[in-house]
Amino acid sequence: MKRFKRLSHAVWECKYHVVWCPKYRFKILKGDIAKTVRAILRQLCQWKNIEILAGNVQVDHVHLVLSFPPKYAVSEVVGFLKGKSAIKIFDRHIELKKRYWGRHFWAQGYCVSTVGLDEEKIKQYVTWQTKNDNETE
């Protein structure tokens, strides 16, 4: 696998660690529901060509490390995953409608951090590039 990917006018490596929880942080993501959530998230990511680098469904939250092109905003991707997965979860597990009224399965918000090049290496490269440019002048 190549480290950097290409679009028509961009070369990119965008990786994000994303975490979100079910509403009220209920410990509901176990057994068949956890299997369903895993399958749904895989399917949704395939639809948008989002690569799941790592994933983990805990009883009260979901961890994903995703790679997707810079043409998508993180909020757009997370909104898509949470929104579409909630609809599909309620379709497959009707018993959840009593606990989560209004078809709101996931809590509002999420946590995201970028994963990528080492910050120190980038600073060293920028410093080296500046020195290299000054030497060639």
mmCIF file of C-alpha atoms in Angstrom, residues 8 20 27-28 42 44-45 47 51-52 54 59-60 75 89 91 96-97 112 122 130 132-134:
data_model
loop_
_atom_site.group_PDB
_atom_site.id
_atom_site.type_symbol
_atom_site.label_atom_id
_atom_site.label_comp_id
_atom_site.label_asym_id
_atom_site.label_seq_id
_atom_site.Cartn_x
_atom_site.Cartn_y
_atom_site.Cartn_z
ATOM 1 C CA SER A 8 -6.631 14.727 -9.618
ATOM 2 C CA TRP A 20 -18.441 8.612 19.673
ATOM 3 C CA LYS A 27 -23.676 0.142 27.779
ATOM 4 C CA ILE A 28 -25.691 -1.199 24.857
ATOM 5 C CA ARG A 42 -18.040 -1.346 7.318
ATOM 6 C CA LEU A 44 -21.173 2.685 5.086
ATOM 7 C CA CYS A 45 -17.422 3.193 4.760
ATOM 8 C CA TRP A 47 -20.119 3.283 0.103
ATOM 9 C CA GLU A 51 -10.792 3.210 4.647
ATOM 10 C CA ILE A 52 -11.081 1.774 8.159
ATOM 11 C CA ALA A 54 -8.558 0.201 12.837
ATOM 12 C CA VAL A 59 -19.894 -1.502 25.181
ATOM 13 C CA ASP A 60 -20.379 2.267 25.515
ATOM 14 C CA SER A 75 -17.823 16.516 10.437
ATOM 15 C CA ILE A 89 -29.617 -0.010 13.724
ATOM 16 C CA ASP A 91 -34.397 -1.070 11.387
ATOM 17 C CA LEU A 96 -34.196 -0.307 20.837
ATOM 18 C CA LYS A 97 -37.017 2.048 19.875
ATOM 19 C CA VAL A 112 -11.496 13.494 16.736
ATOM 20 C CA ILE A 122 7.866 17.964 10.151
ATOM 21 C CA THR A 130 14.716 26.727 5.043
ATOM 22 C CA ASN A 132 18.690 24.310 2.210
ATOM 23 C CA ASP A 133 16.948 27.203 0.393
ATOM 24 C CA ASN A 134 19.248 29.758 2.065
#
